[in-house]
Amino acid sequence: MTTLTDKVAIVTGGASGIGRATALLFARQGAAVVVADLDAPGAAKVVGEIEAEGGRAVAVRTDVASEADCERAVRTAVETFGGLHVLFNNAGIIRRTTALDITADEWDRVMAVNVRSVFLMCKHAIPAMKDGGSIVNTGSGWGLKGGGNAISYCASKAAVVNMTRALAIDHAKAGIRVNSVNPGDTDTPMLREEARQLSEDWAAFAADAADRPMGRAGSPDEIAQAVLFLASDAASYVTGAALVVDGGGLA
């Protein structure tokens, strides 16, 4: 039921971390994948990995805060592979600051990459999903509860979670399901960037990230499996849901 044979998928933020793991998994499950990322060489590298395994993929340099770039990513999927069935809105950034420390420009950039991008990608992807489809948006545990020194990130991910619900309501009759996956701390380049921004030793930061019932941070591959479930027919009656994948941290 989790096969994506003959499906076409777009993965934003597909050059690294959860996006890369999901792009590879989608391809292994039969999907043709558009790897969309601002990091064009990184996206091309992921395409190379997919093709080396016999899959189909194309890279598109995409600034997800740009409407023209979002429209181009969707157009590339349709023109290259003949349609669009799955959209994984995964691109995101974090700024570890309080309201007193963040600048207005930094706030706007977090909102542009984390929230505006989801709106723009959905705006252009939904009309291309002629036979229905599945949209998965990356939220966060901090989109469901608060966190320290991360005001813009918490606000942006809360917006993603509730925008997901609104999209699910609006487009269910078109056969389009919309859900959010909400990871806890996951061993990705972004997690290491958080430690750098906070000027914390990585070993100590990683130990704190592992402070949850399962005693460890997640892996990108584990989050990708949850995304695959939501994207696939295995989740055919799931829409508007906020799936938490965090080793029990939110619990």
CSV table of C-alpha atoms in Angstrom, one decimal:
chain,number,residue,atom,x,y,z
A,1,MET,CA,0.0,0.0,0.0
A,2,THR,CA,3.0,2.3,0.4
A,3,THR,CA,4.1,1.9,-3.2
A,4,LEU,CA,4.3,5.1,-5.3
A,5,THR,CA,4.6,3.3,-8.7
A,6,ASP,CA,3.7,5.6,-11.6
A,7,LYS,CA,3.4,8.6,-9.3
A,8,VAL,CA,5.2,11.9,-9.7
A,9,ALA,CA,6.5,13.7,-6.6
A,10,ILE,CA,8.1,17.0,-5.7
A,11,VAL,CA,10.3,17.3,-2.6
A,12,THR,CA,11.3,20.7,-1.5
A,13,GLY,CA,14.5,21.0,0.5
A,14,GLY,CA,15.4,17.8,-1.2
A,15,ALA,CA,19.2,18.2,-1.2
A,16,SER,CA,19.9,17.2,2.4
A,17,GLY,CA,18.5,15.8,5.6
A,18,ILE,CA,14.9,14.7,5.7
A,19,GLY,CA,14.3,15.9,2.1
A,20,ARG,CA,17.1,13.9,0.7
A,21,ALA,CA,16.0,10.8,2.6
A,22,THR,CA,12.5,11.2,1.4
A,23,ALA,CA,13.4,11.8,-2.2
A,24,LEU,CA,15.5,8.6,-2.2
A,25,LEU,CA,12.7,6.6,-0.5
A,26,PHE,CA,10.0,7.9,-2.9
A,27,ALA,CA,12.2,6.9,-5.9
A,28,ARG,CA,12.7,3.4,-4.4
A,29,GLN,CA,9.0,3.1,-4.1
A,30,GLY,CA,8.5,3.8,-7.8
A,31,ALA,CA,8.0,7.6,-7.9
A,32,ALA,CA,9.6,10.0,-10.4
A,33,VAL,CA,11.0,12.8,-8.2
A,34,VAL,CA,11.6,16.5,-8.7
A,35,VAL,CA,14.3,17.4,-6.2
A,36,ALA,CA,13.7,21.1,-5.5
A,37,ASP,CA,16.3,23.0,-3.5
A,38,LEU,CA,18.1,26.3,-3.4
A,39,ASP,CA,21.3,24.2,-3.2
A,40,ALA,CA,21.5,23.3,-6.9
A,41,PRO,CA,24.6,21.1,-6.7
A,42,GLY,CA,23.2,19.3,-3.7
A,43,ALA,CA,19.9,18.6,-5.5
A,44,ALA,CA,21.8,17.4,-8.6
A,45,LYS,CA,23.8,15.0,-6.3
A,46,VAL,CA,20.6,13.5,-4.9
A,47,VAL,CA,19.3,13.1,-8.5
A,48,GLY,CA,22.5,11.2,-9.3
A,49,GLU,CA,22.0,8.9,-6.3
A,50,ILE,CA,18.4,8.2,-7.5
A,51,GLU,CA,19.5,7.5,-11.0
A,52,ALA,CA,22.3,5.2,-9.8
A,53,GLU,CA,19.7,3.0,-8.2
A,54,GLY,CA,17.6,2.9,-11.4
A,55,GLY,CA,15.1,5.6,-10.5
A,56,ARG,CA,13.9,8.7,-12.3
A,57,ALA,CA,14.5,12.2,-11.0
A,58,VAL,CA,15.3,15.8,-12.0
A,59,ALA,CA,16.8,18.7,-10.0
A,60,VAL,CA,15.3,22.2,-10.0
A,61,ARG,CA,17.1,25.1,-8.3
A,62,THR,CA,14.2,26.5,-6.2
A,63,ASP,CA,14.0,29.4,-3.8
A,64,VAL,CA,10.7,28.4,-2.2
A,65,ALA,CA,10.0,31.9,-1.2
A,66,SER,CA,9.8,32.9,-4.9
A,67,GLU,CA,6.4,32.3,-6.6
A,68,ALA,CA,8.1,32.0,-10.0
A,69,ASP,CA,10.5,29.3,-8.7
A,70,CYS,CA,7.6,27.4,-7.1
A,71,GLU,CA,5.6,27.6,-10.3
A,72,ARG,CA,8.6,26.4,-12.2
A,73,ALA,CA,9.1,23.4,-10.0
A,74,VAL,CA,5.5,22.3,-10.6
A,75,ARG,CA,5.8,22.9,-14.3
A,76,THR,CA,8.9,20.8,-14.4
A,77,ALA,CA,7.1,17.9,-12.8
A,78,VAL,CA,4.3,18.1,-15.3
A,79,GLU,CA,6.4,18.7,-18.4
A,80,THR,CA,9.1,16.1,-17.5
A,81,PHE,CA,7.1,13.3,-16.0
A,82,GLY,CA,3.5,14.0,-17.2
A,83,GLY,CA,1.7,15.0,-14.0
A,84,LEU,CA,1.9,15.5,-10.3
A,85,HIS,CA,0.6,13.3,-7.5
A,86,VAL,CA,2.6,14.0,-4.4
A,87,LEU,CA,4.0,17.2,-2.9
A,88,PHE,CA,6.3,17.2,0.1
A,89,ASN,CA,6.8,20.7,1.4
A,90,ASN,CA,9.9,20.2,3.5
A,91,ALA,CA,12.2,23.2,2.9
A,92,GLY,CA,12.8,25.2,6.0
A,93,ILE,CA,15.2,27.2,8.1
A,94,ILE,CA,15.6,28.0,11.8
A,95,ARG,CA,16.8,31.0,13.7
A,96,ARG,CA,17.5,30.3,17.4
A,97,THR,CA,16.6,33.6,19.0
A,98,THR,CA,14.1,35.3,21.3
A,99,ALA,CA,11.9,38.2,20.2
A,100,LEU,CA,14.5,40.6,21.5
A,101,ASP,CA,17.3,39.2,19.4
A,102,ILE,CA,15.8,38.5,16.0
A,103,THR,CA,15.7,41.3,13.4
A,104,ALA,CA,12.6,42.0,11.4
A,105,ASP,CA,14.4,40.9,8.3
A,106,GLU,CA,15.3,37.6,9.9
A,107,TRP,CA,11.7,37.1,11.0
A,108,ASP,CA,10.4,37.7,7.5
A,109,ARG,CA,12.9,35.3,6.0
A,110,VAL,CA,11.9,32.5,8.3
A,111,MET,CA,8.2,33.1,7.5
A,112,ALA,CA,9.0,33.3,3.8
A,113,VAL,CA,10.9,30.0,3.7
A,114,ASN,CA,8.8,28.1,6.2
A,115,VAL,CA,5.2,29.4,5.6
A,116,ARG,CA,4.9,31.4,2.4
A,117,SER,CA,6.6,28.5,0.6
A,118,VAL,CA,3.9,26.0,1.6
A,119,PHE,CA,1.2,28.4,0.4
A,120,LEU,CA,3.0,29.0,-2.9
A,121,MET,CA,3.8,25.4,-3.6
A,122,CYS,CA,0.2,24.3,-2.8
A,123,LYS,CA,-1.2,27.2,-4.9
A,124,HIS,CA,0.5,25.9,-8.0
A,125,ALA,CA,0.6,22.2,-7.2
A,126,ILE,CA,-3.1,21.6,-6.5
A,127,PRO,CA,-4.4,22.5,-10.0
A,128,ALA,CA,-1.8,20.1,-11.4
A,129,MET,CA,-3.2,17.2,-9.3
A,130,LYS,CA,-5.8,16.3,-11.8
A,131,ASP,CA,-6.6,12.9,-10.4
A,132,GLY,CA,-6.3,13.8,-6.7
A,133,GLY,CA,-3.1,13.6,-4.7
A,134,SER,CA,-1.3,13.9,-1.4
A,135,ILE,CA,0.4,16.8,0.2
A,136,VAL,CA,2.7,16.4,3.2
A,137,ASN,CA,4.0,19.5,5.0
A,138,THR,CA,6.9,19.4,7.4
A,139,GLY,CA,5.8,20.9,10.7
A,140,SER,CA,7.6,20.3,14.0
A,141,GLY,CA,7.0,19.3,17.6
A,142,TRP,CA,7.5,23.0,18.2
A,143,GLY,CA,4.6,23.7,15.9
A,144,LEU,CA,2.4,22.0,18.6
A,145,LYS,CA,4.1,23.3,21.7
A,146,GLY,CA,6.5,26.1,22.5
A,147,GLY,CA,10.3,26.0,22.6
A,148,GLY,CA,13.0,28.3,23.9
A,149,ASN,CA,15.1,30.7,21.8
A,150,ALA,CA,13.1,29.9,18.7
A,151,ILE,CA,10.2,32.3,18.5
A,152,SER,CA,10.1,32.7,14.7
A,153,TYR,CA,10.5,28.9,14.1
A,154,CYS,CA,7.8,28.0,16.6
A,155,ALA,CA,5.4,30.6,15.1
A,156,SER,CA,6.2,29.4,11.5
A,157,LYS,CA,5.7,25.7,12.2
A,158,ALA,CA,2.4,26.4,14.1
A,159,ALA,CA,1.2,28.2,11.0
A,160,VAL,CA,2.2,25.2,8.9
A,161,VAL,CA,0.2,22.8,11.1
A,162,ASN,CA,-2.9,24.9,11.0
A,163,MET,CA,-2.6,25.8,7.3
A,164,THR,CA,-2.4,22.0,6.7
A,165,ARG,CA,-5.8,21.6,8.3
A,166,ALA,CA,-7.3,24.4,6.3
A,167,LEU,CA,-6.0,23.0,3.0
A,168,ALA,CA,-7.3,19.6,4.0
A,169,ILE,CA,-10.8,21.0,4.4
A,170,ASP,CA,-10.7,23.0,1.2
A,171,HIS,CA,-9.5,20.3,-1.1
A,172,ALA,CA,-10.8,17.0,0.2
A,173,LYS,CA,-13.6,17.0,-2.4
A,174,ALA,CA,-11.0,17.2,-5.2
A,175,GLY,CA,-9.4,14.0,-3.8
A,176,ILE,CA,-6.4,15.7,-2.3
A,177,ARG,CA,-5.3,14.8,1.1
A,178,VAL,CA,-3.1,17.2,3.2
A,179,ASN,CA,-1.3,16.2,6.3
A,180,SER,CA,1.7,17.4,8.3
A,181,VAL,CA,4.6,15.4,9.7
A,182,ASN,CA,6.0,16.8,12.9
A,183,PRO,CA,9.5,15.6,13.7
A,184,GLY,CA,11.3,16.0,16.9
A,185,ASP,CA,15.1,16.5,17.0
A,186,THR,CA,16.5,14.7,14.0
A,187,ASP,CA,20.2,14.3,13.1
A,188,THR,CA,20.3,16.6,10.1
A,189,PRO,CA,22.5,19.5,9.1
A,190,MET,CA,19.8,21.8,10.5
A,191,LEU,CA,20.2,20.3,14.0
A,192,ARG,CA,24.0,21.0,13.8
A,193,GLU,CA,23.3,24.5,12.6
A,194,GLU,CA,21.1,25.0,15.7
A,195,ALA,CA,24.1,24.1,18.0
A,196,ARG,CA,26.3,26.5,16.0
A,197,GLN,CA,23.7,29.4,16.3
A,198,LEU,CA,23.5,28.8,20.1
A,199,SER,CA,27.3,28.5,20.4
A,200,GLU,CA,26.9,25.1,22.1
A,201,ASP,CA,29.2,22.1,22.0
A,202,TRP,CA,27.8,19.6,19.6
A,203,ALA,CA,28.2,16.6,21.9
A,204,ALA,CA,26.3,18.4,24.7
A,205,PHE,CA,23.7,19.6,22.3
A,206,ALA,CA,23.2,16.1,20.8
A,207,ALA,CA,22.9,14.6,24.3
A,208,ASP,CA,20.1,17.1,25.1
A,209,ALA,CA,18.4,16.2,21.8
A,210,ALA,CA,18.4,12.6,22.9
A,211,ASP,CA,16.6,13.4,26.2
A,212,ARG,CA,13.3,11.8,25.3
A,213,PRO,CA,11.7,8.4,26.1
A,214,MET,CA,13.4,6.6,23.3
A,215,GLY,CA,16.8,8.0,24.4
A,216,ARG,CA,18.0,9.3,21.0
A,217,ALA,CA,17.4,11.7,18.2
A,218,GLY,CA,15.6,10.6,15.1
A,219,SER,CA,17.2,9.8,11.8
A,220,PRO,CA,16.2,11.3,8.4
A,221,ASP,CA,15.2,7.8,7.2
A,222,GLU,CA,12.8,7.4,10.0
A,223,ILE,CA,11.0,10.6,9.3
A,224,ALA,CA,11.0,9.7,5.6
A,225,GLN,CA,9.1,6.5,6.4
A,226,ALA,CA,6.3,8.6,8.1
A,227,VAL,CA,6.2,10.9,5.1
A,228,LEU,CA,5.9,7.9,2.7
A,229,PHE,CA,2.9,6.6,4.8
A,230,LEU,CA,1.1,9.9,4.5
A,231,ALA,CA,1.9,10.2,0.8
A,232,SER,CA,0.7,6.7,-0.1
A,233,ASP,CA,-2.6,4.9,-0.4
A,234,ALA,CA,-1.9,3.4,3.0
A,235,ALA,CA,-3.1,6.7,4.4
A,236,SER,CA,-6.1,6.9,2.1
A,237,TYR,CA,-8.5,8.0,4.9
A,238,VAL,CA,-6.0,10.4,6.6
A,239,THR,CA,-6.3,14.1,6.0
A,240,GLY,CA,-5.8,17.2,8.2
A,241,ALA,CA,-3.7,15.1,10.6
A,242,ALA,CA,-0.6,16.2,12.4
A,243,LEU,CA,1.6,13.1,12.8
A,244,VAL,CA,4.2,13.4,15.5
A,245,VAL,CA,7.4,11.5,14.9
A,246,ASP,CA,9.7,12.3,17.8
A,247,GLY,CA,10.6,9.3,19.9
A,248,GLY,CA,8.1,10.2,22.6
A,249,GLY,CA,9.4,13.7,23.2
A,250,LEU,CA,6.1,15.5,22.9
A,251,ALA,CA,4.5,12.9,25.1
